[in-house]
Amino acid sequence: MSLNVAQIREQFPILHRQVHGKPLVYLDNAATTQKPQAVINALTDYYTQCNANVHRGAHYLSDEATRRYEAARKTVAEYINASRQEEVIWTSGTTEGINLVANGVAQRLKTGDEVLVTEMEHHANLVTWQQACKRSGATLKVVPINEDGSLNTEQFHALLSENTAFVSMPHISNALGTINPIKELTAAAKAKDALVMIDGAQGVAHGAIDVQDIGCDFYAFSGHKVFGPTGIGVLWGCYEVLKDWPIWLVGGEMIATVSYQDATWGELPNRLEAGTPNIAGAIGLAAAINWLRQYDAADILAHETALLARATQLAEQTDGLTIVGHAAKKIGVLSFILDGAHPADIGFLLDKQGIAIRTGDHCAQPLMKRLNVPGTARASFSIYNTLDEVEMLFEGIKKARLMLA
Ligand SMILES: Cc1ncc(COP(=O)(O)O)c(CNc2co[nH]c2=O)c1O
């Protein structure tokens, strides 16, 4: 059954506002998604009904806040098919999750070890590993992309060796939209006894994730990419790997005993969650997942695929427009460049028409250099976008071109 997009849009108050006197056409979903009323209500309800600090509370509000906070963890664990909810570590987002893992890896790597990443990385999943290799004397290796923006899987397999200690790769490229065959690549890396991390920032909003099916050791994502609040994210880790992972931050919540001279650490998940957590953010993220789960993942994918297909068709009909990233398997991301126009100018002129896209290097500077472009203009679609909005995007591009001529 197809999605009732009109009914979905009614649940997003922001989509009914105007910008520059024009109806908002929000096509920047790879940067962050908008929030349904259900998420807004969950945040309001928390702060008006049971705001308190969690764990070891001595009063009703703290107990209620703790119940909702840990229920949120359970919701996330079910959504990603974690084997146990202690594998779900709350973070501030994908970036922190990857840093937490890289901090541990850096302590274990030695000279001669190799870390494998790809040419399509977001800086969060590249600079982290660069620094881990610099700190440890390990070698960073980069798997190339093909001309269509897909990953060169032959080179991936060729670069894997007995020296490969760690592989980190994106589920989906934020700049190109490429969906990587992470299950196949993870299996190949595990066959070499490498640990595997998936940068899942762009993966979670397009249907449920199954971390056990993927077979990776870590999967990180951000709440704001899946209709949840900013400032909350998840690092999932396989329990057997995560339970002894090097401590990332120290302080309250994560200790077992403390003396003036030393301390011992608590159990998962608390040992990797120092300080007062983002309680509201966790509850808001669970509300987002519960909201999303009411829609069939296949219907979401079909809808976004239809939007991308129409956008690609119109792009191919637009003189002087070059699509950047046209892998066979993509989510609803259309990166493009326009002859004679800087991406920033395109974004500026579209904004004046109420159309929100993102321009620049998308935190993937090495990728832009590899593609020999200064940056791109990127439209990214979500469950609440419509075919009319795709048409408005290309009407807007035509107007922008006339203004730039
Ligand atoms: C693939 C990928 N990895 C990591 C991150 C970092 O996520 P954060 O910790 O929540 O910031 C992003 C954010 N990507 C984008 C943020 O804005 N435009 C984008 O394309 C991403 O797309």
Coordinates of C-alpha atoms and ligand atoms in Angstrom, one line a residue:
M1 CA 0.0 0.0 0.0
S2 CA 1.5 3.4 -0.9
L3 CA 2.1 6.1 1.6
N4 CA -0.5 8.8 2.3
V5 CA 2.0 11.7 2.0
A6 CA -0.6 14.4 2.5
Q7 CA -1.6 12.7 5.8
I8 CA 2.1 12.5 6.7
R9 CA 2.8 16.1 5.9
E10 CA 0.0 17.2 8.2
Q11 CA 2.1 15.9 11.1
F12 CA 5.0 18.2 10.4
P13 CA 4.1 21.7 11.4
I14 CA 7.2 23.3 9.9
L15 CA 6.3 22.1 6.4
H16 CA 3.4 24.5 6.4
R17 CA 5.5 27.6 7.0
Q18 CA 6.7 30.1 4.4
V19 CA 10.2 31.4 3.8
H20 CA 10.9 34.6 1.9
G21 CA 7.1 34.8 1.4
K22 CA 7.1 31.4 -0.5
P23 CA 5.9 28.0 0.7
L24 CA 8.8 26.0 2.2
V25 CA 10.1 23.2 -0.1
Y26 CA 12.4 21.4 2.3
L27 CA 14.9 19.2 0.4
D28 CA 17.8 19.1 2.8
N29 CA 16.9 15.8 4.6
A30 CA 20.4 14.3 4.3
A31 CA 21.5 17.2 6.6
T32 CA 18.7 16.8 9.0
T33 CA 15.1 15.7 8.9
Q34 CA 12.1 17.6 10.1
K35 CA 10.2 16.5 13.3
P36 CA 6.6 15.1 13.4
Q37 CA 4.2 16.4 16.1
A38 CA 4.6 13.1 17.9
V39 CA 8.2 13.9 18.6
I40 CA 7.5 17.5 19.6
N41 CA 4.8 16.2 21.9
A42 CA 7.1 13.6 23.5
L43 CA 9.6 16.4 24.3
T44 CA 7.0 18.7 25.7
D45 CA 5.4 15.9 27.7
Y46 CA 8.8 15.0 29.2
Y47 CA 9.6 18.5 30.3
T48 CA 6.1 19.2 31.5
Q49 CA 5.4 15.9 33.2
C50 CA 8.5 14.1 34.4
N51 CA 11.7 16.0 34.0
A52 CA 14.2 14.7 36.5
N53 CA 17.7 13.2 36.6
V54 CA 17.8 9.5 35.9
H55 CA 19.1 6.5 37.8
R56 CA 19.3 6.1 41.6
G57 CA 16.5 8.6 42.1
A58 CA 14.6 8.8 45.4
H59 CA 11.4 10.2 44.0
Y60 CA 8.6 9.6 41.6
L61 CA 9.7 12.0 38.8
S62 CA 13.2 10.4 38.7
D63 CA 11.7 6.9 38.6
E64 CA 9.3 8.0 35.7
A65 CA 12.1 9.7 33.9
T66 CA 14.3 6.6 34.3
R67 CA 11.5 4.4 33.1
R68 CA 11.0 6.4 29.9
Y69 CA 14.7 6.8 29.3
E70 CA 15.4 3.1 29.5
A71 CA 12.3 2.3 27.5
A72 CA 13.7 4.5 24.8
R73 CA 16.9 2.4 24.8
K74 CA 14.7 -0.7 24.4
T75 CA 12.9 0.9 21.5
V76 CA 16.2 1.6 19.7
A77 CA 17.5 -1.9 20.4
E78 CA 14.4 -3.4 18.8
Y79 CA 14.5 -1.1 15.8
I80 CA 18.1 -2.1 14.9
N81 CA 17.6 -5.7 16.1
A82 CA 20.3 -5.5 18.8
S83 CA 20.7 -8.8 20.6
R84 CA 20.4 -7.0 24.0
Q85 CA 19.6 -3.4 24.9
E86 CA 23.0 -3.0 26.8
E87 CA 24.5 -2.9 23.3
V88 CA 22.8 0.5 22.7
I89 CA 25.1 3.4 23.9
W90 CA 23.6 6.9 23.9
T91 CA 25.8 9.5 22.2
S92 CA 25.4 13.0 20.9
G93 CA 25.3 11.7 17.4
T94 CA 27.2 9.8 14.7
T95 CA 30.4 11.9 15.1
E96 CA 30.7 11.1 18.8
G97 CA 29.9 7.4 18.3
I98 CA 32.7 7.1 15.7
N99 CA 35.1 9.0 17.9
L100 CA 34.3 6.7 20.9
V101 CA 35.2 3.6 18.8
A102 CA 38.2 5.2 17.2
N103 CA 39.5 6.2 20.6
G104 CA 39.5 2.6 21.5
V105 CA 40.9 1.4 18.3
A106 CA 43.9 3.8 18.6
Q107 CA 44.8 2.2 21.9
R108 CA 44.9 -1.2 20.3
L109 CA 46.5 -0.5 16.9
K110 CA 50.3 -0.9 16.3
T111 CA 52.7 -0.2 13.5
G112 CA 52.0 -2.5 10.6
D113 CA 48.3 -2.6 11.3
E114 CA 46.0 -1.2 8.6
V115 CA 42.6 0.7 8.8
L116 CA 40.4 0.6 5.8
V117 CA 38.0 3.5 4.9
T118 CA 36.6 4.6 1.5
E119 CA 36.9 7.6 -0.8
M120 CA 33.3 8.6 -0.1
E121 CA 33.7 9.2 3.7
H122 CA 32.1 12.1 5.6
H123 CA 34.9 13.8 7.7
A124 CA 33.4 12.2 10.8
N125 CA 34.4 8.8 9.4
L126 CA 37.7 9.8 7.9
V127 CA 39.5 12.3 10.2
T128 CA 38.8 10.1 13.2
W129 CA 40.6 7.2 11.5
Q130 CA 43.4 9.4 10.2
Q131 CA 44.1 10.5 13.8
A132 CA 43.8 7.0 15.2
C133 CA 46.4 5.9 12.7
K134 CA 48.7 8.9 13.4
R135 CA 48.5 8.2 17.2
S136 CA 49.2 4.5 16.8
G137 CA 51.6 4.2 13.8
A138 CA 49.0 2.2 11.9
T139 CA 48.4 2.8 8.2
L140 CA 45.2 4.2 6.7
K141 CA 44.2 2.7 3.4
V142 CA 41.4 4.2 1.2
V143 CA 39.2 2.2 -1.1
P144 CA 38.5 4.1 -4.3
I145 CA 35.1 4.8 -5.8
N146 CA 34.0 4.1 -9.4
E147 CA 33.2 6.9 -11.8
D148 CA 29.5 6.4 -11.1
G149 CA 30.0 7.0 -7.3
S150 CA 29.7 3.4 -6.4
L151 CA 32.4 1.8 -4.2
N152 CA 35.0 -0.2 -6.1
T153 CA 34.4 -3.5 -4.4
E154 CA 37.1 -5.3 -6.3
Q155 CA 39.6 -2.8 -4.8
F156 CA 37.9 -3.3 -1.4
H157 CA 38.7 -7.0 -1.5
A158 CA 42.2 -6.3 -2.9
L159 CA 43.1 -3.9 -0.1
L160 CA 41.9 -6.3 2.6
S161 CA 44.8 -8.3 4.1
E162 CA 45.9 -10.1 7.2
N163 CA 47.2 -6.6 8.3
T164 CA 43.7 -5.1 8.2
A165 CA 42.8 -4.5 11.8
F166 CA 39.7 -2.3 11.3
V167 CA 37.3 -1.4 8.5
S168 CA 35.0 1.6 8.7
M169 CA 32.6 2.6 5.9
P170 CA 29.4 4.4 5.3
H171 CA 26.1 2.6 4.9
I172 CA 25.1 5.3 2.6
S173 CA 27.1 8.3 1.2
N174 CA 25.7 11.6 2.2
A175 CA 27.3 13.4 -0.8
L176 CA 26.4 10.9 -3.5
G177 CA 23.5 8.8 -2.1
T178 CA 25.3 5.6 -2.9
I179 CA 24.1 2.6 -0.9
N180 CA 27.1 0.3 -0.1
P181 CA 26.8 -3.5 0.0
I182 CA 27.8 -3.4 3.6
K183 CA 26.7 -7.0 4.4
E184 CA 29.0 -8.5 1.7
L185 CA 31.9 -6.2 2.6
T186 CA 31.5 -6.8 6.3
A187 CA 31.7 -10.6 5.8
A188 CA 34.9 -10.2 3.8
A189 CA 36.5 -8.0 6.5
K190 CA 35.4 -10.4 9.2
A191 CA 37.0 -13.2 7.3
K192 CA 40.3 -11.4 7.8
D193 CA 39.5 -11.0 11.5
A194 CA 39.1 -7.3 11.2
L195 CA 36.6 -5.3 13.3
V196 CA 34.0 -3.5 11.3
M197 CA 32.2 -0.2 11.9
I198 CA 29.4 1.2 9.9
D199 CA 28.8 4.9 9.7
G200 CA 25.0 4.7 9.7
A201 CA 24.2 8.4 9.7
Q202 CA 22.3 8.2 6.4
G203 CA 21.1 4.6 6.8
V204 CA 18.5 4.8 9.6
A205 CA 15.8 7.0 8.0
H206 CA 15.0 4.8 5.1
G207 CA 13.7 1.7 7.0
A208 CA 14.7 -0.5 9.9
I209 CA 18.4 -1.6 10.3
D210 CA 19.3 -5.1 11.3
V211 CA 22.8 -5.0 12.9
Q212 CA 22.9 -8.7 13.4
D213 CA 22.1 -9.4 9.8
I214 CA 24.8 -6.9 8.7
G215 CA 27.3 -8.7 11.0
C216 CA 29.3 -5.6 11.9
D217 CA 30.8 -4.8 15.3
F218 CA 29.7 -1.2 15.5
Y219 CA 26.9 0.9 13.9
A220 CA 26.6 4.6 14.7
F221 CA 23.7 7.0 13.8
S222 CA 22.2 10.3 14.8
G223 CA 18.7 11.0 16.0
H224 CA 18.2 14.1 14.0
K225 CA 18.6 12.2 10.7
V226 CA 15.6 9.9 11.6
F227 CA 13.1 12.6 12.6
G228 CA 14.4 12.8 16.2
P229 CA 16.0 15.7 18.1
T230 CA 19.5 17.0 17.5
G231 CA 22.1 16.1 20.2
I232 CA 21.1 12.5 20.6
G233 CA 22.6 9.5 18.7
V234 CA 23.3 5.9 19.1
L235 CA 26.4 3.8 19.0
W236 CA 25.5 0.1 18.8
G237 CA 28.3 -2.3 19.5
C238 CA 28.3 -6.1 19.6
Y239 CA 28.2 -7.0 23.3
E240 CA 31.3 -9.3 23.3
V241 CA 33.4 -6.5 21.7
L242 CA 31.8 -3.5 23.5
K243 CA 31.9 -4.9 27.0
D244 CA 35.7 -4.4 27.3
W245 CA 35.9 -1.4 25.0
P246 CA 38.3 1.3 26.3
I247 CA 36.6 4.0 28.4
W248 CA 35.8 7.1 26.5
L249 CA 34.7 9.7 29.1
V250 CA 35.0 9.4 32.9
G251 CA 32.8 10.9 35.6
G252 CA 29.5 10.2 37.2
E253 CA 27.1 7.4 36.0
M254 CA 29.9 5.2 34.5
I255 CA 31.9 4.2 37.7
A256 CA 31.4 1.3 40.0
T257 CA 33.7 2.4 42.9
V258 CA 35.8 5.5 43.4
S259 CA 38.6 6.2 45.9
Y260 CA 40.9 9.2 45.9
Q261 CA 43.6 7.1 44.2
D262 CA 41.6 5.1 41.7
A263 CA 38.2 4.0 40.3
T264 CA 36.6 1.0 38.8
W265 CA 34.1 1.1 36.0
G266 CA 30.5 0.1 35.8
E267 CA 28.8 -2.4 33.4
L268 CA 27.4 -1.7 29.9
P269 CA 25.8 0.5 28.9
N270 CA 26.6 2.9 31.7
R271 CA 30.4 2.4 31.5
L272 CA 30.4 4.3 28.2
E273 CA 27.8 7.0 29.2
A274 CA 29.5 9.5 31.6
G275 CA 27.5 12.4 33.1
T276 CA 23.9 13.3 32.9
P277 CA 22.6 12.1 29.6
N278 CA 20.4 13.7 27.0
I279 CA 17.3 12.3 28.6
A280 CA 14.8 14.3 26.6
G281 CA 16.7 13.6 23.4
A282 CA 16.6 9.8 24.0
I283 CA 12.9 9.9 24.7
G284 CA 12.4 12.1 21.6
L285 CA 14.4 9.7 19.4
A286 CA 12.3 6.7 20.6
A287 CA 9.2 8.7 19.8
A288 CA 10.6 9.3 16.3
I289 CA 11.3 5.6 15.8
N290 CA 7.9 4.6 17.0
W291 CA 6.4 7.2 14.6
L292 CA 8.4 5.9 11.7
R293 CA 7.7 2.2 12.4
Q294 CA 4.0 2.8 11.6
Y295 CA 5.0 3.1 8.0
D296 CA 6.1 0.1 5.9
A297 CA 9.8 0.3 5.0
A298 CA 9.1 -0.9 1.5
D299 CA 6.5 1.9 1.0
I300 CA 9.0 4.5 2.2
L301 CA 11.7 3.2 -0.1
A302 CA 9.3 3.0 -3.0
H303 CA 8.2 6.6 -2.4
E304 CA 11.7 8.0 -2.1
T305 CA 12.8 6.0 -5.2
A306 CA 9.9 7.5 -7.2
L307 CA 11.0 11.0 -6.1
L308 CA 14.6 10.3 -7.0
A309 CA 13.6 8.8 -10.4
R310 CA 11.6 11.9 -11.3
A311 CA 14.4 14.2 -10.1
T312 CA 17.0 12.2 -12.1
Q313 CA 14.8 12.4 -15.2
L314 CA 14.3 16.2 -14.9
A315 CA 18.1 16.6 -14.2
E316 CA 18.9 14.6 -17.3
Q317 CA 16.6 16.9 -19.3
T318 CA 18.3 20.0 -17.9
D319 CA 21.0 21.4 -20.2
G320 CA 24.3 22.1 -18.5
L321 CA 23.4 20.1 -15.4
T322 CA 25.7 17.2 -14.4
I323 CA 24.5 14.6 -11.8
V324 CA 27.3 13.8 -9.4
G325 CA 26.9 10.3 -8.2
H326 CA 24.7 8.0 -10.2
A327 CA 25.3 4.6 -8.7
A328 CA 22.8 1.9 -9.5
K329 CA 21.8 1.7 -5.8
K330 CA 21.0 5.1 -4.3
I331 CA 18.8 6.6 -1.7
G332 CA 17.0 9.9 -2.5
V333 CA 20.0 12.1 -2.8
L334 CA 20.6 14.1 -6.0
S335 CA 24.0 15.9 -6.1
F336 CA 24.6 18.0 -9.1
I337 CA 26.6 20.9 -10.7
L338 CA 25.4 23.4 -13.1
D339 CA 27.6 24.8 -15.9
G340 CA 28.6 28.4 -15.2
A341 CA 27.1 28.5 -11.7
H342 CA 28.8 27.9 -8.4
P343 CA 26.8 25.5 -6.1
A344 CA 26.5 28.2 -3.5
D345 CA 24.9 30.6 -6.0
I346 CA 22.4 27.9 -6.9
G347 CA 21.5 27.3 -3.3
F348 CA 21.2 31.0 -2.6
L349 CA 18.8 31.6 -5.5
L350 CA 16.8 28.5 -4.7
D351 CA 16.5 29.6 -1.1
K352 CA 14.9 32.9 -2.3
Q353 CA 12.3 30.8 -4.0
G354 CA 11.6 28.9 -0.7
I355 CA 13.5 25.8 -1.8
A356 CA 16.0 24.5 0.8
I357 CA 18.9 22.3 -0.4
R358 CA 22.5 22.0 0.7
T359 CA 25.6 23.2 -1.2
G360 CA 29.3 22.8 -0.7
D361 CA 31.6 19.8 0.1
H362 CA 29.1 18.1 2.5
C363 CA 32.0 17.4 4.9
A364 CA 33.6 15.3 2.2
Q365 CA 36.5 17.5 1.0
P366 CA 38.7 14.6 -0.3
L367 CA 35.7 13.2 -2.2
M368 CA 35.1 16.6 -3.9
K369 CA 38.7 16.7 -4.9
R370 CA 38.5 13.1 -6.2
L371 CA 35.5 14.2 -8.2
N372 CA 37.3 17.3 -9.3
V373 CA 34.4 19.6 -8.3
P374 CA 34.5 22.6 -5.8
G375 CA 31.4 21.2 -4.2
T376 CA 27.9 20.2 -5.3
A377 CA 24.3 21.3 -4.9
R378 CA 22.5 18.5 -3.2
A379 CA 18.7 17.9 -3.0
S380 CA 17.8 15.1 -0.6
F381 CA 14.3 13.7 -0.3
S382 CA 12.3 12.1 2.6
I383 CA 9.0 10.5 3.4
Y384 CA 7.1 13.8 3.4
N385 CA 8.4 15.2 0.1
T386 CA 6.1 15.1 -3.0
L387 CA 6.5 14.9 -6.7
D388 CA 5.2 18.5 -6.9
E389 CA 8.2 19.5 -4.8
V390 CA 10.5 17.8 -7.3
E391 CA 8.9 19.8 -10.1
M392 CA 9.2 23.0 -8.1
L393 CA 12.9 22.2 -7.5
F394 CA 13.6 22.1 -11.3
E395 CA 11.4 25.1 -12.0
G396 CA 13.6 26.8 -9.4
I397 CA 16.8 25.7 -11.1
K398 CA 15.5 27.1 -14.4
K399 CA 14.8 30.5 -12.7
A400 CA 18.2 30.4 -11.0
R401 CA 19.9 29.9 -14.3
L402 CA 18.1 32.8 -15.8
M403 CA 19.2 35.0 -12.9
L404 CA 22.8 33.8 -13.3
A405 CA 22.8 34.2 -17.1
Ligands
LIG1 C1 27.6 9.9 6.3 C2 27.6 10.8 7.5 N1 28.4 10.5 8.6 C3 28.5 11.3 9.6 C4 27.8 12.4 9.7 C5 27.9 13.3 11.0 O1 26.6 13.2 11.6 P1 26.4 14.2 12.9 O2 27.3 13.7 14.0 O3 24.9 14.0 13.3 O4 26.7 15.5 12.5 C6 26.9 12.8 8.7 C7 26.2 14.1 8.7 N2 25.9 14.6 7.4 C8 25.5 15.9 7.2 C9 25.2 16.9 8.0 O5 24.8 17.9 7.3 N3 24.8 17.6 5.9 C10 25.2 16.3 5.8 O6 25.3 15.7 4.8 C11 26.8 12.0 7.6 O7 26.0 12.2 6.5

